[in-house]
Amino acid sequence: MNQSRTPLTWTLIVIVGFLTLCPVLMLLLGSFSEGLTAFGSFTTAKYVAAYTDPYLFEVTLNTLIFVIGSSLFSTVLAMFLAYLNTRTNMPFKGVFTVLSIVPMMIPHLLFAVSWALLLNPSNGLMNMMLQGMFGLEDAPLNIYSLWGMILVEGLLNMPIAYLIIAPAMASFDVSLEESSRVFGAGVWRTLVRVTLPVLRPALLAAFILAIVRSLASYAVPRVLGTPGRVDVLATYLFEMISTGFAPDYGKAAALGMSVLSASIGLIVLYRALTSESGKYVTISSRGFKPTMIELKRAKTPLFIVVGVLCVLMIVLPVAVLLYTSMIPYSMVPSAKAFGMMSWQNWIDVMQDPISQLALKNSLFLAIVGATLGVLLSLFVAYVVVKLRTRAAGLLDTLSFLSFSFPGIVIGIGFMWFFVQTPLYATLTALLLAYIAAYLPYGIRPLSSAFVQVHAHLEESSQVCGASSLTTMRRIIVPLLIPGVVSAWILMATMFIRELTVSVVLSRPGTEVLAVQILNYAEDGLWGKLSALGIIMILISTGLVMLAMYTGAHFKRRQGM
């Protein structure tokens, strides 16, 4: 290895190690401390208090039901859609691309809020509509429940599960199923004995990743679980540090260590499953040709099902928010409601000083944070892909570790660190925490881009006397524009809608959009909430379009 690159590798290990291991170490130390003001005073009382709390059993049971239920729902739904897309003659298959990408642009908080607007028991639009149609006294549906949380979280996690399962489904050699049927096996036996075992790594990987995301989820449990008094570990941890006159950060840290350990273990299992996918290869020759299954009479009903799913995941959340932002109070869509529409909620939001501050803070964190995050990701991806040393392997492990960190838990860990420094209650604290939590989202697209750049280009530049930094700036970066743009878009949209870390670290003066929207939800200000939510979506879309235009313009100037 070029010795000049050794300092770069170890410098990155120190930076990434600080971002990923510092909150974990502080969480561990904090769990054995008396409190934030008595940091270092060793005690095991916090573990005793956390794990002997009689309410913990109910919270753990709720968490298991929520996590497993939503993960099963998202995995089964993703498998169903992947089968339709890759194995059948379903029309308009481009709809599946929309289903897998567009929902990721809708913040989880707003998605959960839109369902609360539809199905809350007091004035949910759909409930009021059903009560009016059938003369019911009570609301027939209550989204503030475990089933409501499972439904919404499952729909949110489905696109990720689909992106894992669909490629495996597309590369499945159907001759294996045909051979099974030739030997007398029925449809169900073939499914159980042939299809599912071959697809097992992809299905398990999708299921485990859904579990990790559900375990880390805070928006859905907070918006839909808290009003119905259904606590899971994420909301239970937040209540420990936000309610009462003396928040117990030590107790939260003690319980957070268990959540963090479980999440890291699941991510290790996920990586093991994805790394062993080669054992299940079924395409090994040029003779492979995927066979399309004719849906016949089922084509139209199944297409309607997919269309309804598109409406539930894309059209309905945005439409409900837009409608609610224009009316003075919750009412069923009617001529009267449309006649009362105005921009008053939008005006109130734009004139609200706290909302203005939250907007400025979120824009700063999205633009500056994504830029710094991509810059760090660029160097990390370069070392991981191009050097392939033991130190580079350590860097890769450290960079991926934060992917398993639940936002609430890592926020508590950073809280223990920042309160000991002048960074507490500043935007810089949020900036560092954001980059630490979402660094893998910048590294993965850039790693894929680096793989496509041949080492000969870099070697030729260095032979001509260019330094490593000049080679990176003049040769490598211009070839990585698509990956850089993708990484920046992904990190910027994550930062603009970030909630779980923000809700722990945000303080007066450092409010962000997601926290302000949550405050509106708690106050029942649905109109203002919806207006601010639409503004958040518009900002995310604007940042995406700006980044794509900048990338295209840069490529034109480079003559690429």
XYZ file of C-alpha atoms in Angstrom:
560
model
C 0.000 0.000 0.000
C 1.156 3.541 -0.701
C 2.546 4.749 2.634
C 1.179 8.260 2.011
C -2.313 6.886 2.351
C -1.764 5.420 5.813
C -2.285 8.741 7.677
C -5.500 9.325 5.694
C -6.870 5.924 6.684
C -6.133 6.349 10.378
C -7.374 9.938 10.391
C -10.693 8.702 8.998
C -10.785 5.877 11.550
C -10.400 8.439 14.340
C -13.139 10.721 12.905
C -15.626 7.942 12.118
C -14.770 6.124 15.349
C -15.549 9.283 17.311
C -18.891 9.737 15.532
C -19.984 6.116 15.991
C -18.343 4.915 19.201
C -18.436 8.110 21.266
C -22.229 8.055 21.848
C -22.107 4.316 22.597
C -19.305 4.752 25.129
C -21.053 7.738 26.717
C -24.306 5.758 26.863
C -22.492 2.932 28.651
C -20.778 5.273 31.123
C -23.997 7.202 31.630
C -25.894 4.032 32.489
C -23.532 3.571 35.463
C -23.683 7.216 36.567
C -25.966 8.951 39.041
C -27.051 11.577 36.512
C -25.969 14.248 34.029
C -24.730 16.494 36.840
C -23.024 13.591 38.631
C -21.308 11.975 35.675
C -18.683 9.443 36.766
C -20.282 8.594 40.115
C -20.408 4.816 39.663
C -23.666 3.025 40.499
C -25.713 0.061 39.323
C -28.922 1.533 40.682
C -30.039 2.697 37.247
C -29.977 -0.861 35.861
C -31.901 -2.123 38.876
C -34.493 0.636 38.508
C -34.828 0.131 34.742
C -35.226 -3.645 34.744
C -37.410 -3.955 37.837
C -39.986 -1.433 36.625
C -43.287 -3.399 36.502
C -44.413 -1.395 33.457
C -41.405 -2.647 31.445
C -43.062 -6.018 30.763
C -46.077 -4.383 29.096
C -43.815 -2.053 27.095
C -41.627 -4.963 25.961
C -44.676 -6.996 24.935
C -46.083 -4.056 22.971
C -42.687 -3.584 21.304
C -42.460 -7.243 20.268
C -45.978 -7.238 18.814
C -45.378 -3.936 17.003
C -41.944 -4.842 15.624
C -42.717 -8.421 14.541
C -46.211 -7.578 13.258
C -45.109 -4.632 11.117
C -42.041 -6.520 9.833
C -44.098 -9.546 8.817
C -46.660 -7.306 7.135
C -44.031 -5.362 5.160
C -42.115 -8.508 4.133
C -45.195 -10.439 2.984
C -46.539 -7.406 1.124
C -43.136 -6.812 -0.521
C -42.902 -10.474 -1.541
C -46.394 -10.314 -3.074
C -45.556 -7.176 -5.072
C -42.129 -8.485 -6.117
C -43.759 -11.676 -7.414
C -46.294 -9.696 -9.441
C -43.597 -7.447 -10.872
C -40.954 -10.048 -11.765
C -42.889 -13.227 -12.440
C -46.213 -12.216 -13.975
C -47.576 -10.269 -16.943
C -48.948 -7.518 -14.689
C -49.547 -4.365 -16.797
C -47.906 -0.969 -16.088
C -44.980 -2.391 -14.126
C -43.505 1.090 -13.837
C -45.968 1.540 -10.971
C -43.731 -0.712 -8.858
C -40.818 1.671 -9.310
C -43.023 4.469 -7.998
C -44.071 2.309 -5.053
C -40.446 1.551 -4.151
C -39.026 5.087 -4.406
C -41.637 7.837 -3.930
C -42.814 6.787 -0.408
C -39.238 7.269 0.812
C -39.613 10.975 0.059
C -42.570 11.313 2.465
C -41.305 11.785 6.051
C -42.471 9.051 8.430
C -43.851 11.701 10.768
C -46.130 13.154 8.073
C -47.201 9.696 6.894
C -48.260 8.804 10.440
C -49.987 12.170 10.891
C -51.970 11.729 7.660
C -53.367 8.417 8.954
C -54.182 10.062 12.276
C -56.128 12.733 10.368
C -58.052 9.981 8.595
C -58.766 7.490 11.364
C -58.465 9.160 14.757
C -61.596 8.369 16.831
C -62.599 11.961 17.605
C -62.601 13.768 14.242
C -60.854 11.526 11.705
C -62.109 12.344 8.196
C -62.790 8.715 7.250
C -64.420 7.961 10.593
C -66.724 10.993 10.291
C -67.590 9.915 6.754
C -68.477 6.374 7.887
C -70.491 7.695 10.832
C -72.477 9.957 8.512
C -73.104 7.199 5.957
C -74.205 4.499 8.427
C -75.572 6.625 11.296
C -72.995 5.375 13.798
C -72.645 7.080 17.176
C -69.040 6.014 17.781
C -66.104 5.984 15.408
C -65.803 2.492 13.864
C -61.983 2.635 13.522
C -59.284 3.768 15.947
C -55.803 4.303 14.517
C -54.490 5.015 18.032
C -53.852 1.324 18.682
C -51.340 -1.453 18.077
C -53.029 -2.538 14.848
C -52.885 1.025 13.566
C -49.186 1.277 14.404
C -48.486 -2.062 12.692
C -50.403 -1.021 9.561
C -48.635 2.324 9.135
C -45.138 1.093 10.038
C -45.567 -1.910 7.735
C -46.498 0.347 4.811
C -43.490 2.562 5.555
C -41.043 -0.361 5.618
C -42.473 -2.134 2.564
C -40.408 -0.211 -0.050
C -37.119 -1.199 1.632
C -38.199 -4.851 1.827
C -39.277 -4.711 -1.830
C -35.870 -3.397 -2.934
C -34.227 -6.402 -1.233
C -36.653 -9.114 -2.386
C -37.365 -8.003 -5.986
C -33.810 -8.589 -7.345
C -33.703 -12.064 -5.761
C -37.136 -12.861 -7.183
C -36.101 -11.636 -10.638
C -33.033 -13.899 -10.709
C -34.893 -17.021 -9.598
C -34.741 -19.847 -12.151
C -38.346 -20.996 -12.561
C -37.204 -24.318 -14.056
C -36.709 -25.461 -10.458
C -40.418 -24.997 -9.798
C -41.316 -26.639 -13.101
C -39.188 -29.672 -12.211
C -40.936 -29.943 -8.871
C -44.351 -29.939 -10.527
C -43.249 -32.515 -13.108
C -42.480 -34.877 -10.236
C -45.986 -34.452 -8.841
C -45.619 -31.689 -6.270
C -48.529 -29.291 -5.991
C -48.378 -25.499 -5.973
C -48.166 -25.146 -2.186
C -45.593 -27.940 -1.744
C -43.449 -26.408 -4.483
C -43.726 -23.027 -2.769
C -42.692 -24.434 0.632
C -40.054 -26.919 -0.536
C -38.463 -25.080 -3.495
C -39.328 -21.392 -3.883
C -39.141 -20.143 -0.295
C -35.912 -22.028 0.631
C -34.107 -20.534 -2.387
C -35.396 -17.045 -1.563
C -34.754 -17.482 2.158
C -31.682 -15.194 2.423
C -33.490 -12.296 0.727
C -36.682 -12.822 2.737
C -34.819 -13.074 6.044
C -32.660 -10.062 5.179
C -35.773 -7.993 4.381
C -37.498 -9.188 7.559
C -34.500 -8.458 9.809
C -33.928 -5.025 8.300
C -37.630 -4.255 8.828
C -37.246 -5.317 12.482
C -34.280 -2.966 12.921
C -36.187 -0.071 11.368
C -39.317 -0.794 13.451
C -37.275 -1.080 16.645
C -35.746 2.323 15.894
C -39.062 3.868 14.833
C -40.248 6.804 16.888
C -42.581 8.820 14.650
C -45.285 6.158 14.313
C -45.341 5.111 18.015
C -45.309 8.760 19.119
C -48.089 9.966 16.800
C -50.306 6.856 16.901
C -49.308 5.062 20.096
C -49.005 7.834 22.685
C -52.617 9.128 22.315
C -53.860 5.545 22.749
C -51.503 4.918 25.680
C -49.668 2.199 23.768
C -46.025 2.594 24.727
C -43.121 0.847 23.004
C -39.466 1.075 23.982
C -38.798 4.166 21.839
C -41.574 6.250 23.408
C -40.920 4.756 26.856
C -37.273 5.875 26.671
C -38.272 9.365 25.586
C -40.741 9.696 28.456
C -37.920 8.921 30.904
C -35.933 11.946 29.756
C -38.768 14.377 29.036
C -41.409 14.056 31.756
C -41.377 15.036 35.386
C -39.214 17.531 37.239
C -36.131 15.279 37.243
C -35.680 13.336 33.970
C -33.776 10.090 34.569
C -31.088 9.975 31.869
C -29.206 7.200 33.681
C -32.217 4.882 33.706
C -32.850 5.647 30.027
C -29.212 4.893 29.222
C -29.372 1.580 31.096
C -32.434 0.436 29.160
C -31.053 1.914 25.940
C -28.020 -0.394 26.134
C -30.304 -3.409 25.695
C -32.069 -1.843 22.701
C -28.709 -0.917 21.164
C -27.281 -4.417 21.697
C -30.317 -6.050 20.102
C -30.174 -3.712 17.123
C -26.435 -4.263 16.543
C -26.928 -8.038 16.778
C -29.686 -7.889 14.155
C -27.518 -5.833 11.794
C -24.655 -8.358 12.161
C -27.120 -11.120 11.279
C -28.397 -9.081 8.311
C -24.882 -8.622 6.923
C -24.147 -12.335 7.366
C -27.274 -13.254 5.406
C -26.547 -10.854 2.557
C -22.884 -11.928 2.344
C -23.837 -15.604 1.942
C -26.336 -15.047 -0.850
C -23.948 -16.719 -3.317
C -24.863 -20.101 -1.810
C -28.356 -19.679 -3.234
C -27.465 -18.764 -6.829
C -29.834 -20.458 -9.298
C -28.676 -18.794 -12.549
C -25.423 -20.301 -13.762
C -25.614 -20.478 -17.559
C -26.716 -18.575 -20.634
C -29.742 -20.835 -20.937
C -31.627 -19.036 -18.181
C -34.762 -17.270 -19.316
C -37.360 -15.976 -16.873
C -40.853 -17.288 -17.504
C -43.797 -14.913 -17.197
C -46.896 -16.329 -15.552
C -50.189 -15.404 -17.223
C -52.565 -13.864 -14.691
C -55.613 -14.286 -16.965
C -58.783 -13.277 -15.081
C -56.800 -12.256 -11.995
C -54.952 -9.507 -13.903
C -57.557 -6.775 -13.411
C -58.295 -7.457 -9.704
C -54.589 -7.620 -8.868
C -53.903 -4.422 -10.772
C -56.673 -2.728 -8.775
C -55.031 -3.965 -5.551
C -51.699 -2.428 -6.602
C -53.471 0.796 -7.577
C -55.167 1.008 -4.159
C -51.774 0.462 -2.513
C -50.343 3.353 -4.545
C -53.184 5.560 -3.348
C -52.646 4.529 0.300
C -48.878 5.100 0.207
C -48.480 8.120 -2.061
C -51.649 9.971 -3.031
C -53.643 9.772 0.204
C -51.004 11.079 2.686
C -50.214 14.158 0.590
C -53.863 14.788 -0.369
C -55.039 14.610 3.263
C -52.314 17.007 4.404
C -53.072 19.461 1.596
C -56.830 19.353 2.255
C -56.420 19.762 6.037
C -54.029 22.691 5.579
C -56.738 24.620 3.707
C -59.696 24.209 6.083
C -60.260 25.929 9.474
C -61.126 22.710 11.340
C -61.615 18.987 10.633
C -64.635 18.356 8.419
C -65.703 15.825 5.828
C -65.022 16.974 2.239
C -68.176 18.726 1.000
C -69.317 21.839 -0.838
C -69.334 23.687 2.492
C -65.786 22.544 3.287
C -64.440 23.567 -0.111
C -66.170 26.924 0.257
C -64.382 27.577 3.554
C -60.920 26.837 2.178
C -58.275 29.530 2.623
C -54.525 30.041 3.048
C -54.906 31.132 6.674
C -53.077 28.148 8.167
C -50.177 28.736 5.777
C -50.051 32.425 6.686
C -50.118 31.634 10.415
C -47.271 29.145 10.028
C -45.105 31.478 7.969
C -45.642 34.281 10.519
C -44.922 32.068 13.533
C -41.406 32.951 14.860
C -40.696 29.402 16.075
C -41.737 27.873 12.723
C -39.530 30.399 10.918
C -36.587 29.480 13.133
C -37.256 25.760 12.652
C -37.315 26.266 8.877
C -33.977 28.124 8.903
C -32.364 25.545 11.188
C -33.552 22.597 9.091
C -32.332 24.194 5.857
C -28.939 24.894 7.430
C -28.615 21.342 8.758
C -29.753 19.817 5.451
C -27.451 21.841 3.186
C -24.358 22.145 5.384
C -24.779 18.739 7.025
C -25.274 16.882 3.749
C -22.289 18.656 2.191
C -19.991 17.792 5.110
C -21.435 14.276 5.284
C -20.809 13.645 1.578
C -17.264 15.037 1.842
C -16.487 12.642 4.698
C -18.275 9.801 2.891
C -16.193 10.456 -0.227
C -12.901 9.868 1.583
C -14.257 6.896 3.570
C -15.612 5.193 0.428
C -12.293 5.808 -1.349
C -10.281 4.128 1.412
C -12.714 1.230 1.822
C -13.000 0.415 -1.892
C -9.541 1.261 -3.217
C -7.100 0.333 -0.424
C -8.568 -2.951 0.861
C -6.300 -3.180 3.917
C -7.132 -4.339 7.429
C -7.370 -0.714 8.507
C -9.775 -0.067 5.610
C -11.858 -3.042 6.761
C -12.002 -1.582 10.264
C -13.114 1.743 8.789
C -15.856 -0.009 6.801
C -17.128 -1.754 9.945
C -17.131 1.487 11.943
C -18.934 3.387 9.175
C -21.691 0.771 8.903
C -22.129 0.446 12.668
C -24.244 3.575 13.020
C -26.835 2.070 10.661
C -27.915 -0.141 13.567
C -28.260 2.710 16.077
C -31.859 3.564 17.055
C -32.223 7.346 16.891
C -33.604 7.788 20.413
C -30.836 5.662 21.935
C -28.011 7.363 20.059
C -29.558 10.734 20.889
C -29.365 9.882 24.596
C -25.728 8.828 24.135
C -24.878 12.138 22.464
C -26.788 13.963 25.194
C -24.406 12.492 27.801
C -21.452 13.709 25.709
C -22.640 17.164 24.679
C -23.818 18.165 28.166
C -20.181 17.873 29.286
C -19.089 20.298 26.530
C -19.966 23.829 25.292
C -21.733 22.181 22.318
C -24.837 21.374 24.370
C -28.050 22.946 22.994
C -26.374 24.177 19.795
C -26.905 23.503 16.103
C -23.374 22.095 15.964
C -24.458 19.297 18.316
C -27.358 18.437 16.013
C -25.055 18.625 12.982
C -22.561 16.136 14.439
C -25.327 13.792 15.588
C -27.019 13.875 12.172
C -23.793 13.012 10.349
C -23.042 10.223 12.829
C -26.521 8.701 12.494
C -26.779 8.880 8.689
C -23.166 8.432 7.516
C -23.882 4.996 5.926
C -26.469 6.635 3.634
C -23.662 8.712 2.120
C -21.017 5.996 2.005
C -23.040 3.284 0.220
C -23.833 5.200 -3.015
C -20.253 6.491 -3.210
C -18.788 3.034 -2.596
C -20.809 1.707 -5.521
C -19.546 4.586 -7.674
C -15.892 4.017 -6.691
C -16.121 0.346 -7.684
C -16.766 1.460 -11.282
C -13.627 3.681 -11.471
C -10.575 1.683 -12.601
C -7.360 2.050 -10.598
C -5.341 2.708 -13.772
C -6.757 6.252 -13.980
C -5.485 7.079 -10.510
C -2.102 5.435 -11.138
C -1.609 7.380 -14.376
C -2.287 10.669 -12.573
C 0.223 9.880 -9.830
C 2.861 8.803 -12.351
C 2.531 12.255 -13.897
C 3.368 13.832 -10.533
C -0.080 14.646 -9.128
C -0.642 14.230 -5.399
C -3.373 12.014 -3.973
C -5.514 15.078 -3.180
C -5.072 16.517 -6.691
C -5.875 13.130 -8.216
C -9.022 12.951 -6.131
C -10.088 16.482 -7.146
C -9.173 16.399 -10.851
C -9.714 12.749 -11.830
C -11.814 10.792 -9.376
C -14.472 13.274 -8.246
C -15.598 14.311 -11.776
C -16.207 10.623 -12.550
C -18.222 10.215 -9.360
C -20.765 12.976 -9.958
C -23.810 10.617 -10.142
C -22.794 8.937 -6.877
C -22.047 12.267 -5.179
C -25.420 13.686 -6.235
C -27.252 10.538 -5.041
C -25.459 10.610 -1.678
C -26.127 14.339 -1.200
C -29.822 14.005 -2.061
C -30.232 11.053 0.285
C -28.496 12.751 3.212
C -30.197 16.134 2.663
C -33.682 14.603 2.597
C -32.854 12.542 5.697
C -31.647 15.650 7.536
C -34.605 17.857 6.564
C -37.072 15.351 8.037
C -34.988 13.972 10.936
C -36.985 13.473 14.142
C -35.611 10.795 16.467
C -32.224 12.390 17.204
C -33.692 15.900 17.087
C -36.405 15.212 19.644
C -33.712 14.378 22.237
C -31.095 17.023 21.390
C -33.242 19.943 20.201
C -33.607 22.781 22.695
C -35.187 26.280 22.541
C -33.345 28.071 19.769
C -32.428 24.882 17.925
C -35.916 23.743 16.896
C -36.207 21.905 13.573
C -39.181 21.270 11.284
C -39.925 17.722 12.468
C -39.966 18.756 16.141
C -42.205 21.758 15.402
C -44.625 19.521 13.458
C -44.707 17.124 16.414
C -45.476 20.051 18.751
C -48.390 21.055 16.510
C -49.670 17.455 16.644
C -49.571 17.406 20.439
C -51.496 20.694 20.547
C -54.092 19.417 18.051
C -53.278 22.171 15.542
C -53.883 19.953 12.521
C -54.225 22.770 10.006
C -50.905 24.393 10.889
C -49.276 20.971 11.123
C -50.449 20.063 7.619
C -49.297 23.377 6.146
C -45.832 23.014 7.678
C -45.736 19.365 6.549
C -46.448 20.302 2.928
C -43.718 22.949 3.171
C -41.310 20.225 4.374
C -42.197 18.006 1.410
C -41.770 20.926 -1.009
C -38.354 21.726 0.461
C -37.238 18.085 0.149
C -38.427 18.000 -3.468
C -36.710 21.329 -4.190
C -33.408 20.104 -2.739
C -33.615 16.950 -4.873
C -34.284 18.937 -8.048
C -31.511 21.445 -7.239
C -28.969 18.682 -6.633
C -29.948 16.870 -9.837
C -29.694 20.103 -11.869
C -26.302 20.921 -10.338
C -25.014 17.429 -11.099
C -26.220 17.583 -14.701
C -24.720 21.061 -15.167
C -21.368 19.949 -13.748
C -21.278 16.934 -16.074
C -21.992 19.159 -19.092
C -19.140 21.500 -18.133
C -16.802 18.531 -17.823
C -17.905 17.323 -21.271
C -19.058 13.967 -19.871
